[in-house]
Tab-separated table of C-alpha atoms in Angstrom:
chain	number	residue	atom	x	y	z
A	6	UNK	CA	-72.945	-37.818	9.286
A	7	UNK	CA	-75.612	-36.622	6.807
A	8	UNK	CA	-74.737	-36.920	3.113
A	9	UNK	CA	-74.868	-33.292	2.639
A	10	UNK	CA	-72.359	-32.221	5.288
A	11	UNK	CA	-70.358	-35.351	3.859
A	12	UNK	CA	-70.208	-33.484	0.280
A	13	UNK	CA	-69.542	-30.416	2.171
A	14	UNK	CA	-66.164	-30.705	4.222
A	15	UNK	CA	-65.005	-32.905	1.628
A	16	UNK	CA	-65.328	-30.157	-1.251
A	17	UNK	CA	-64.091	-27.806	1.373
A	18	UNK	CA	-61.289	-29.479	2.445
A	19	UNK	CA	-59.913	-30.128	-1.126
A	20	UNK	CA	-60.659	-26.428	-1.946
A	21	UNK	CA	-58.770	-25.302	1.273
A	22	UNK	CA	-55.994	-27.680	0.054
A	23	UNK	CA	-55.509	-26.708	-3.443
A	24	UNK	CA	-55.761	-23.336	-2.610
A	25	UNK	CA	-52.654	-24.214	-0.365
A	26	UNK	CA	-51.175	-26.096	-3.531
A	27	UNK	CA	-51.888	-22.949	-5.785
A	28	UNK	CA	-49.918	-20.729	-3.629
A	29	UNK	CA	-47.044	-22.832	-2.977
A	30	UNK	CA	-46.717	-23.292	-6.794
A	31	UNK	CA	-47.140	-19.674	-6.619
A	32	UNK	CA	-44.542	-18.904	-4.604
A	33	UNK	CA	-41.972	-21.876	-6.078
A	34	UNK	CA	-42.743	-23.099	-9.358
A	35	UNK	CA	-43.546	-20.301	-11.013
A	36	UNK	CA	-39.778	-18.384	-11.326
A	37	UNK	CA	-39.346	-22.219	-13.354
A	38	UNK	CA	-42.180	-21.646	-15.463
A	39	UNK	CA	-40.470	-18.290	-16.347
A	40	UNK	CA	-37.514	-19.511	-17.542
A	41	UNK	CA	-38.635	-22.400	-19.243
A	42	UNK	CA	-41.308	-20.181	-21.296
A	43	UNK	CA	-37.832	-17.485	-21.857
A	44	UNK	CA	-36.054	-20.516	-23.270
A	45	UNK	CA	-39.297	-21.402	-25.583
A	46	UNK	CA	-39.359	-18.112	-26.816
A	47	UNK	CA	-35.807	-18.012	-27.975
A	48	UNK	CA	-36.545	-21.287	-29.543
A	49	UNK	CA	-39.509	-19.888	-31.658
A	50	UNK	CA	-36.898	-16.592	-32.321
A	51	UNK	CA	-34.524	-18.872	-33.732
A	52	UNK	CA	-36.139	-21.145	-35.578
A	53	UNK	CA	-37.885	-18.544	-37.164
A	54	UNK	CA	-41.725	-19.626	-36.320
A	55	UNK	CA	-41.972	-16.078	-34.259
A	56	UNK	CA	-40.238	-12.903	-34.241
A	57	UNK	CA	-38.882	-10.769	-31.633
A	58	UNK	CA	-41.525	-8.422	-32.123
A	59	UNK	CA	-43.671	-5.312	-29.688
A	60	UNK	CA	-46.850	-7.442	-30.999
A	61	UNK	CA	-45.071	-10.845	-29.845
A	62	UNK	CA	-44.011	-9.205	-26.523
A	63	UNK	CA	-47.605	-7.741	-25.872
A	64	UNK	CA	-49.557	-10.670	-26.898
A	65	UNK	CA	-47.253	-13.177	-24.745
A	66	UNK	CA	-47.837	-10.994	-21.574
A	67	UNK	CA	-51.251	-11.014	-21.939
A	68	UNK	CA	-51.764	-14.979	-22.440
A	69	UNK	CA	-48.851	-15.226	-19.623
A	70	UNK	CA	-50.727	-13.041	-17.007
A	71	UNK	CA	-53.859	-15.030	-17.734
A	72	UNK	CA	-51.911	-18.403	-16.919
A	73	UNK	CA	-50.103	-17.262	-13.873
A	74	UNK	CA	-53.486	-16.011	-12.621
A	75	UNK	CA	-54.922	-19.217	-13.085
A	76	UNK	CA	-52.590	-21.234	-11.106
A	77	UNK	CA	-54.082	-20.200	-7.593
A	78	UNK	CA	-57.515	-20.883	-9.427
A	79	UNK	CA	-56.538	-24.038	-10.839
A	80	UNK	CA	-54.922	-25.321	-7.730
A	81	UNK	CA	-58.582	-25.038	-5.785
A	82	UNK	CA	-60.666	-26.602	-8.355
A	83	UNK	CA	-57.750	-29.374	-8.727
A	84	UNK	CA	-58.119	-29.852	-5.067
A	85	UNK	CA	-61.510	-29.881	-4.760
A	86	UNK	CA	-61.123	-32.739	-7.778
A	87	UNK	CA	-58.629	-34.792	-5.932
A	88	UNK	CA	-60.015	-33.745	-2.944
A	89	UNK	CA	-63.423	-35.645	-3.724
A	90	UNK	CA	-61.730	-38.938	-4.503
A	91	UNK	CA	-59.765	-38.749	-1.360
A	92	UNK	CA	-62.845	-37.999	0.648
A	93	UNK	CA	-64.536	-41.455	-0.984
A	94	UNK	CA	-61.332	-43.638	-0.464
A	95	UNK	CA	-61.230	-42.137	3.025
A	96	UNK	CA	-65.132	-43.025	3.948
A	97	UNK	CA	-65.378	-46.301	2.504
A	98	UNK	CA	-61.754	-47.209	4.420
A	99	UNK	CA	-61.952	-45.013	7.515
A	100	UNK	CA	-62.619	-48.031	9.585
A	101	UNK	CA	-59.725	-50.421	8.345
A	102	UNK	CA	-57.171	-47.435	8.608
A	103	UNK	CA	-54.592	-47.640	11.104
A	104	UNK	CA	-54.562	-44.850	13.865
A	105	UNK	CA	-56.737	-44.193	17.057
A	106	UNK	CA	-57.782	-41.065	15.877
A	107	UNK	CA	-59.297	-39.330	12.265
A	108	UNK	CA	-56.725	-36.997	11.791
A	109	UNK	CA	-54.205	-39.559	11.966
A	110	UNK	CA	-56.512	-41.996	10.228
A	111	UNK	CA	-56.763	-39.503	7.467
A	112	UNK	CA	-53.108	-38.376	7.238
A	113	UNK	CA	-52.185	-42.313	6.946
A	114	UNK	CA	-54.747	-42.179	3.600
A	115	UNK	CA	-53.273	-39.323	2.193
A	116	UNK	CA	-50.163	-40.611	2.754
A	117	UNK	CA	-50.449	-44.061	1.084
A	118	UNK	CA	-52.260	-42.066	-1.714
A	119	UNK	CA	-49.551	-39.307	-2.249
A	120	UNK	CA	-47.426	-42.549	-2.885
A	121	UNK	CA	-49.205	-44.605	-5.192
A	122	UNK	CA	-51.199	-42.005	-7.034
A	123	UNK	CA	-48.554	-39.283	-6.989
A	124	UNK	CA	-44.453	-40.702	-6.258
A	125	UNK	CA	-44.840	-43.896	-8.013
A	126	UNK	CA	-46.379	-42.585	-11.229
A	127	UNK	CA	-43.644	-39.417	-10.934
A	128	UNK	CA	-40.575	-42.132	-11.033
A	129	UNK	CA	-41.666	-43.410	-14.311
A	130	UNK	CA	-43.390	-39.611	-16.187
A	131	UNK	CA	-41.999	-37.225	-13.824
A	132	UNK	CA	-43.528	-33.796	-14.347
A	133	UNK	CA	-42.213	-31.545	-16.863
A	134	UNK	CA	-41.385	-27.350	-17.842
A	135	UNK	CA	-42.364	-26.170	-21.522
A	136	UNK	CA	-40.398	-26.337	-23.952
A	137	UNK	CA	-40.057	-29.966	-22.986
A	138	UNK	CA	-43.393	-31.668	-23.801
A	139	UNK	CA	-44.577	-32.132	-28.077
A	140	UNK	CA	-47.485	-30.875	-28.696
A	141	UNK	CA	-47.852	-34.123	-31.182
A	142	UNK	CA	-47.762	-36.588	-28.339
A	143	UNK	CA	-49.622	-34.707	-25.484
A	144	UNK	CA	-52.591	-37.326	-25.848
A	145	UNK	CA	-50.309	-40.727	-25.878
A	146	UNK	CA	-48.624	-38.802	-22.743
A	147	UNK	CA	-51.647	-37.944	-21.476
A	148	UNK	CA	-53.053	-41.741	-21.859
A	149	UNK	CA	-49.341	-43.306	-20.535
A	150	UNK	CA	-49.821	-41.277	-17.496
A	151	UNK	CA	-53.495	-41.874	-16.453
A	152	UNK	CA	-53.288	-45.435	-17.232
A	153	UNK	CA	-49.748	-45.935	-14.597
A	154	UNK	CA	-51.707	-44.045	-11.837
A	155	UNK	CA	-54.997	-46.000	-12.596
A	156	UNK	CA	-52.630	-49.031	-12.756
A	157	UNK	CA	-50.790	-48.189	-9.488
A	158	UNK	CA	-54.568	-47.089	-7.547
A	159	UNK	CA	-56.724	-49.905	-8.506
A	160	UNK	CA	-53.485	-52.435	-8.214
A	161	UNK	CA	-53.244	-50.804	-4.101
A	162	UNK	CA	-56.713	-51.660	-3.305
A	163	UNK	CA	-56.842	-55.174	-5.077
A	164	UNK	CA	-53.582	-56.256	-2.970
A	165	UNK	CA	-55.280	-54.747	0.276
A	166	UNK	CA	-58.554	-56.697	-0.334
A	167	UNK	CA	-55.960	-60.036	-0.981
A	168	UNK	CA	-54.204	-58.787	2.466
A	169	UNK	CA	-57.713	-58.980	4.517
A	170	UNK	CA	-57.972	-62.545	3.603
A	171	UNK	CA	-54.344	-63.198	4.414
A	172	UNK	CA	-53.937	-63.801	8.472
A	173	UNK	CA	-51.930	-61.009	10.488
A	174	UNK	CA	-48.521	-62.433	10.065
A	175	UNK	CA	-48.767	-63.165	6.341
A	176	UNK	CA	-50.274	-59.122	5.244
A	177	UNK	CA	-46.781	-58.189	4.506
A	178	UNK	CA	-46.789	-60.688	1.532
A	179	UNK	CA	-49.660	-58.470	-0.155
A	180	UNK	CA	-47.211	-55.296	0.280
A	181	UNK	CA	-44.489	-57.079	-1.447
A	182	UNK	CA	-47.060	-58.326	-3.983
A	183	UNK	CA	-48.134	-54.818	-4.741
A	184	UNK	CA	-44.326	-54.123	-4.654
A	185	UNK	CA	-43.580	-56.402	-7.201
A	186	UNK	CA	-46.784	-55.676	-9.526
A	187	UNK	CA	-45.736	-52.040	-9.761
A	188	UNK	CA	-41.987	-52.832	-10.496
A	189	UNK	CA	-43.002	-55.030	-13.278
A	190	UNK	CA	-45.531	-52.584	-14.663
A	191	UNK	CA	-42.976	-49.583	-14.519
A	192	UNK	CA	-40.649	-51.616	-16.148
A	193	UNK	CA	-43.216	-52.804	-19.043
A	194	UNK	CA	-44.605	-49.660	-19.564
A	195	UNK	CA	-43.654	-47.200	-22.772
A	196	UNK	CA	-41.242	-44.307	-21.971
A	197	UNK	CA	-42.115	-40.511	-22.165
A	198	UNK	CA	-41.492	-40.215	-26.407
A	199	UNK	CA	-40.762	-36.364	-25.720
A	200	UNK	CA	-36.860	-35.690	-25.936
A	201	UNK	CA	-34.887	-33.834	-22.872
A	202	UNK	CA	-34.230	-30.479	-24.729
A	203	UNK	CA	-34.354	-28.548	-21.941
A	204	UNK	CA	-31.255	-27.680	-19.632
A	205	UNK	CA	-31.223	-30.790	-17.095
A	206	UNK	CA	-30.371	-28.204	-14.178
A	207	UNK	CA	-33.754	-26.477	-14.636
A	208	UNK	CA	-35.470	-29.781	-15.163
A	209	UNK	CA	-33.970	-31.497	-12.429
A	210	UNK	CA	-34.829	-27.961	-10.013
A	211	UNK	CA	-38.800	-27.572	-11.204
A	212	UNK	CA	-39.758	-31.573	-10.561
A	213	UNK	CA	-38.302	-30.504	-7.105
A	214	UNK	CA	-39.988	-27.710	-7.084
A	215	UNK	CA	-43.562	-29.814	-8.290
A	216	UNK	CA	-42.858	-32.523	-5.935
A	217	UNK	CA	-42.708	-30.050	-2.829
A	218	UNK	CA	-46.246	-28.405	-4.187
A	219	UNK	CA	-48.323	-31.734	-4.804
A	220	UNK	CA	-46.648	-33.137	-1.261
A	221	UNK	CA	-48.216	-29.611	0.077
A	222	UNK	CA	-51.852	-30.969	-0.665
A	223	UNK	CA	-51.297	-34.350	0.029
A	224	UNK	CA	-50.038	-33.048	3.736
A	225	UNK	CA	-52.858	-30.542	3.697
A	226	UNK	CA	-55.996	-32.644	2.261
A	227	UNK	CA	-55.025	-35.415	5.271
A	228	UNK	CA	-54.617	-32.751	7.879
A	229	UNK	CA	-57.513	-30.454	7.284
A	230	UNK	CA	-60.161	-33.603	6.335
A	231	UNK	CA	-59.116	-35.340	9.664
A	232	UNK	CA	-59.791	-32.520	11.461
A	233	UNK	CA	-63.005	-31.550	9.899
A	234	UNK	CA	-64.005	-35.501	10.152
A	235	UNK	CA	-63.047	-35.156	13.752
A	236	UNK	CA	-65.099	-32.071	14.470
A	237	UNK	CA	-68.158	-33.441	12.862
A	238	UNK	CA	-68.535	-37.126	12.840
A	239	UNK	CA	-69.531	-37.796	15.660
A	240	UNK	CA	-73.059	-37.562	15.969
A	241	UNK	CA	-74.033	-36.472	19.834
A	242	UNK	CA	-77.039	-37.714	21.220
A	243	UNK	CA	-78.245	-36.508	24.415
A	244	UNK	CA	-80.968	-38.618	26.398
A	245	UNK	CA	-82.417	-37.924	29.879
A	246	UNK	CA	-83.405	-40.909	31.340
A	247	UNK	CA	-85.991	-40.461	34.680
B	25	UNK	CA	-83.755	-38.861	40.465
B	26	UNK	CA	-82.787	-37.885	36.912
B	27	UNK	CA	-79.810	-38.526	35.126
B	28	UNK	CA	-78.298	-37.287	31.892
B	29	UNK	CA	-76.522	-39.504	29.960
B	30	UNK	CA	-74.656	-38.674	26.727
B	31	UNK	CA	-74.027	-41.673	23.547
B	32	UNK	CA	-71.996	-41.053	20.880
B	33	UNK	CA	-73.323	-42.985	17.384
B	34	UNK	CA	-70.961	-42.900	14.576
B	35	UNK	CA	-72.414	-44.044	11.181
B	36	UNK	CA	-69.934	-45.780	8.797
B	37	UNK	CA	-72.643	-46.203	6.077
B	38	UNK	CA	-71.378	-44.490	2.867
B	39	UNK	CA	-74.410	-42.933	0.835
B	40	UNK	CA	-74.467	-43.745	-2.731
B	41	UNK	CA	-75.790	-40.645	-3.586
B	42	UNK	CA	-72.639	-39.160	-2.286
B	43	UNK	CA	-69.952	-40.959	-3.487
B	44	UNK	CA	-72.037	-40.822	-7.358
B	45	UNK	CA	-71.920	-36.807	-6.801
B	46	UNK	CA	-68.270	-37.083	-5.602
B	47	UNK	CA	-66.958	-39.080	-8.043
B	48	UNK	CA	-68.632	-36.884	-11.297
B	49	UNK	CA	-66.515	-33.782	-9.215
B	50	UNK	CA	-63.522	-35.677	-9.106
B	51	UNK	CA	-63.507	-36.591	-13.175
B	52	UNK	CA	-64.723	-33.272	-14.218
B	53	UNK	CA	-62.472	-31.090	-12.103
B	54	UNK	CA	-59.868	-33.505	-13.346
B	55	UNK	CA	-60.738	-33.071	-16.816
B	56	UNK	CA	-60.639	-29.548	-16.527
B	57	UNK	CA	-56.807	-28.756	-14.795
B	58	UNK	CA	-55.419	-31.638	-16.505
B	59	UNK	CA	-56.254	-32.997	-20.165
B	60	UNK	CA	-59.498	-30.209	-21.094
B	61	UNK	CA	-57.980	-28.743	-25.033
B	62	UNK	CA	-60.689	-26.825	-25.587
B	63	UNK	CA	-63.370	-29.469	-25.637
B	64	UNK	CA	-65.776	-28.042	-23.038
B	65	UNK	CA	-65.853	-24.862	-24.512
B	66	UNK	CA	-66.258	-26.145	-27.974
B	67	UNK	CA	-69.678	-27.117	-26.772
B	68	UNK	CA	-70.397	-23.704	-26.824
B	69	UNK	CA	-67.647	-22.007	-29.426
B	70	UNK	CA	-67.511	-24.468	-31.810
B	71	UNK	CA	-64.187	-24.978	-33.029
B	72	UNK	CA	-62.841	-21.874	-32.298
B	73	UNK	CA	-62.287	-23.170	-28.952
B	74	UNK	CA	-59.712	-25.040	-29.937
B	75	UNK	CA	-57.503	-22.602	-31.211
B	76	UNK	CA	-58.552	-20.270	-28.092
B	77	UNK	CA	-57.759	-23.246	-25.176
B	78	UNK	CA	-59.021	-20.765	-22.474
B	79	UNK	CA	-59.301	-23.365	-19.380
B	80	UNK	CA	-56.099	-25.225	-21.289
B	81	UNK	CA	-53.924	-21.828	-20.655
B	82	UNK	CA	-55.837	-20.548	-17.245
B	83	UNK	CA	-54.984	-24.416	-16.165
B	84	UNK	CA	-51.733	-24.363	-17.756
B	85	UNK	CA	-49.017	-23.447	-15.332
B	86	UNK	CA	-50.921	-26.156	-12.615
B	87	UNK	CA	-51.076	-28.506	-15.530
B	88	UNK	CA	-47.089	-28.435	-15.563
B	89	UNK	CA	-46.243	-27.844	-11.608
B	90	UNK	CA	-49.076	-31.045	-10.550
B	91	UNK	CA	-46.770	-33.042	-13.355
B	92	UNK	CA	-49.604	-33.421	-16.239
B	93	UNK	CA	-48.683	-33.762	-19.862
B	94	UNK	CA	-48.582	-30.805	-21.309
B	95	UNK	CA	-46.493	-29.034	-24.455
């Protein structure tokens, strides 16, 4: 496959993805996001930092619209991010993947990716509404977060390069070992500092909610790469021979 | 007599080229839904852009549904 049409379905298939993301958040995360931000605002009411206010009103819907307009927007150019690691982790390991075809081949990826990039690093930070994250900490968050999925990515391949040097019957011992070196570092790592102010119902409902729309592109990003890998892979050479 | 015969070559060479261009796409986009405070645009605006956080609040309701720190 030329590099260019490489780039290509693998931008397009993370844009088609996120797009799919975007719109599933749309549709089911958003009503969450509502009532989290309604909760914030009494918050700032009663604590006296804002007041209930035409002004407040008019200047919330306008920062408000902007943000639920970007989540479609957002979505696509996260997707076309995640979407571009996916398609390198999928070239480099298209080969070694399991599956007698690229669609399957691809779903497996996105699969084992969803899991150790997305699940894993959700059991220890699962995602949160407003009102729940400090503004103070956002950067050690932000750090504790990227480091567990960086943790949990680069720990997946090192145990899968171990397993290749391990024969057949003995691979399952580089599972366990990957098992075992995520358990230790979820247990090692720091907690979330932010306190659970936040009703635990609505909590509990949006990281439902967030799980369904990231497991949207994971499903999506494996389907519509495979099939696009599928389509134009193969390069068809036709010779006459006299 | 002629025949046609048809062979199907399949390349798994990875350019370099493509995973470099790839992977600059993957932390920038990244950057930008899930940790950007203003910075980018302060390259422009100055500080202002910090108090502003346009791609912060046109990112921000993905930033909290795709589970990235937010406040």
């Amino acid at each position: 496959m030329k590099t260019s049409l490489f780039i290509i379905i693998v931008l397009l298939s993370g844009a088609f993805a996120g797009l799919i993301h975007g719109t599933v958040n749309f549709a089911i995360v958003e009503p969450y996001l509502d009532q989290a931000i309604g909760i914030e605002n009494q918050n700032l009411f009663a604590s006296g930092e804002e007041e209930d206010t035409t002004e407040f009103w008019v200047e919330y819907e306008g920062y408000r619209t902007w943000q639920k307009s970007g989540q479609i927007l957002a979505g696509m150019i996260l997707g076309i991010s995640v979407g571009a690691l996916f398609g390198i982790v999928f070239a480099l390991s298209r080969n070694a993947l399991p599956g007698n075809n690229d669609v399957k081949k691809s779903l497996i990826l996105s699969g084992i990716m969803w899991l150790t990039l997305y699940i894993i690093p959700f059991l220890k930070y699962p995602a949160n509404p407003p009102t729940v994250g400090d503004g103070e900490t956002v950067v050690l968050r932000a750090i504790l977060y990227l480091s567990f999925i960086a943790i949990s990515g680069f720990g997946a391949v090192g145990f899968y390069q171990l397993s290749k040097k391990l024969k057949d019957n003995k691979k399952i011992i580089a599972l366990v070992g990957y098992g075992v070196f995520i358990s230790a570092v979820f247990i090692a790592m720091p907690e979330n500092p932010d306190e659970l102010t936040a009703p635990m119902d609505l909590v509990n409902e949006f990281r439902f909610m967030s799980v369904l729309g990231v497991t949207s592109f994971w499903a999506s990003i494996g389907i519509i790469l495979g099939l696009f890998w599928r389509k134009l892979s193969s390069q068809k050479e036709t010779t006459h021979y006299n | 007599m002629s025949e046609t015969r048809q062979i199907n070559v399949s390349k798994s060479q990875v350019p370099k080229l493509a995973i470099i261009a790839l992977g600059i796409i993957f932390a920038a986009g990244l950057f930008v839904v899930g940790f950007d405070q203003g910075h980018i645009f302060s390259l422009v605006y100055g500080e202002q852009a910090f108090t502003d956080m346009y791609l912060h609040e046109l990112t921000h309701d993905m930033r909290h549904a795709a589970g990235f720190p937010c406040h």
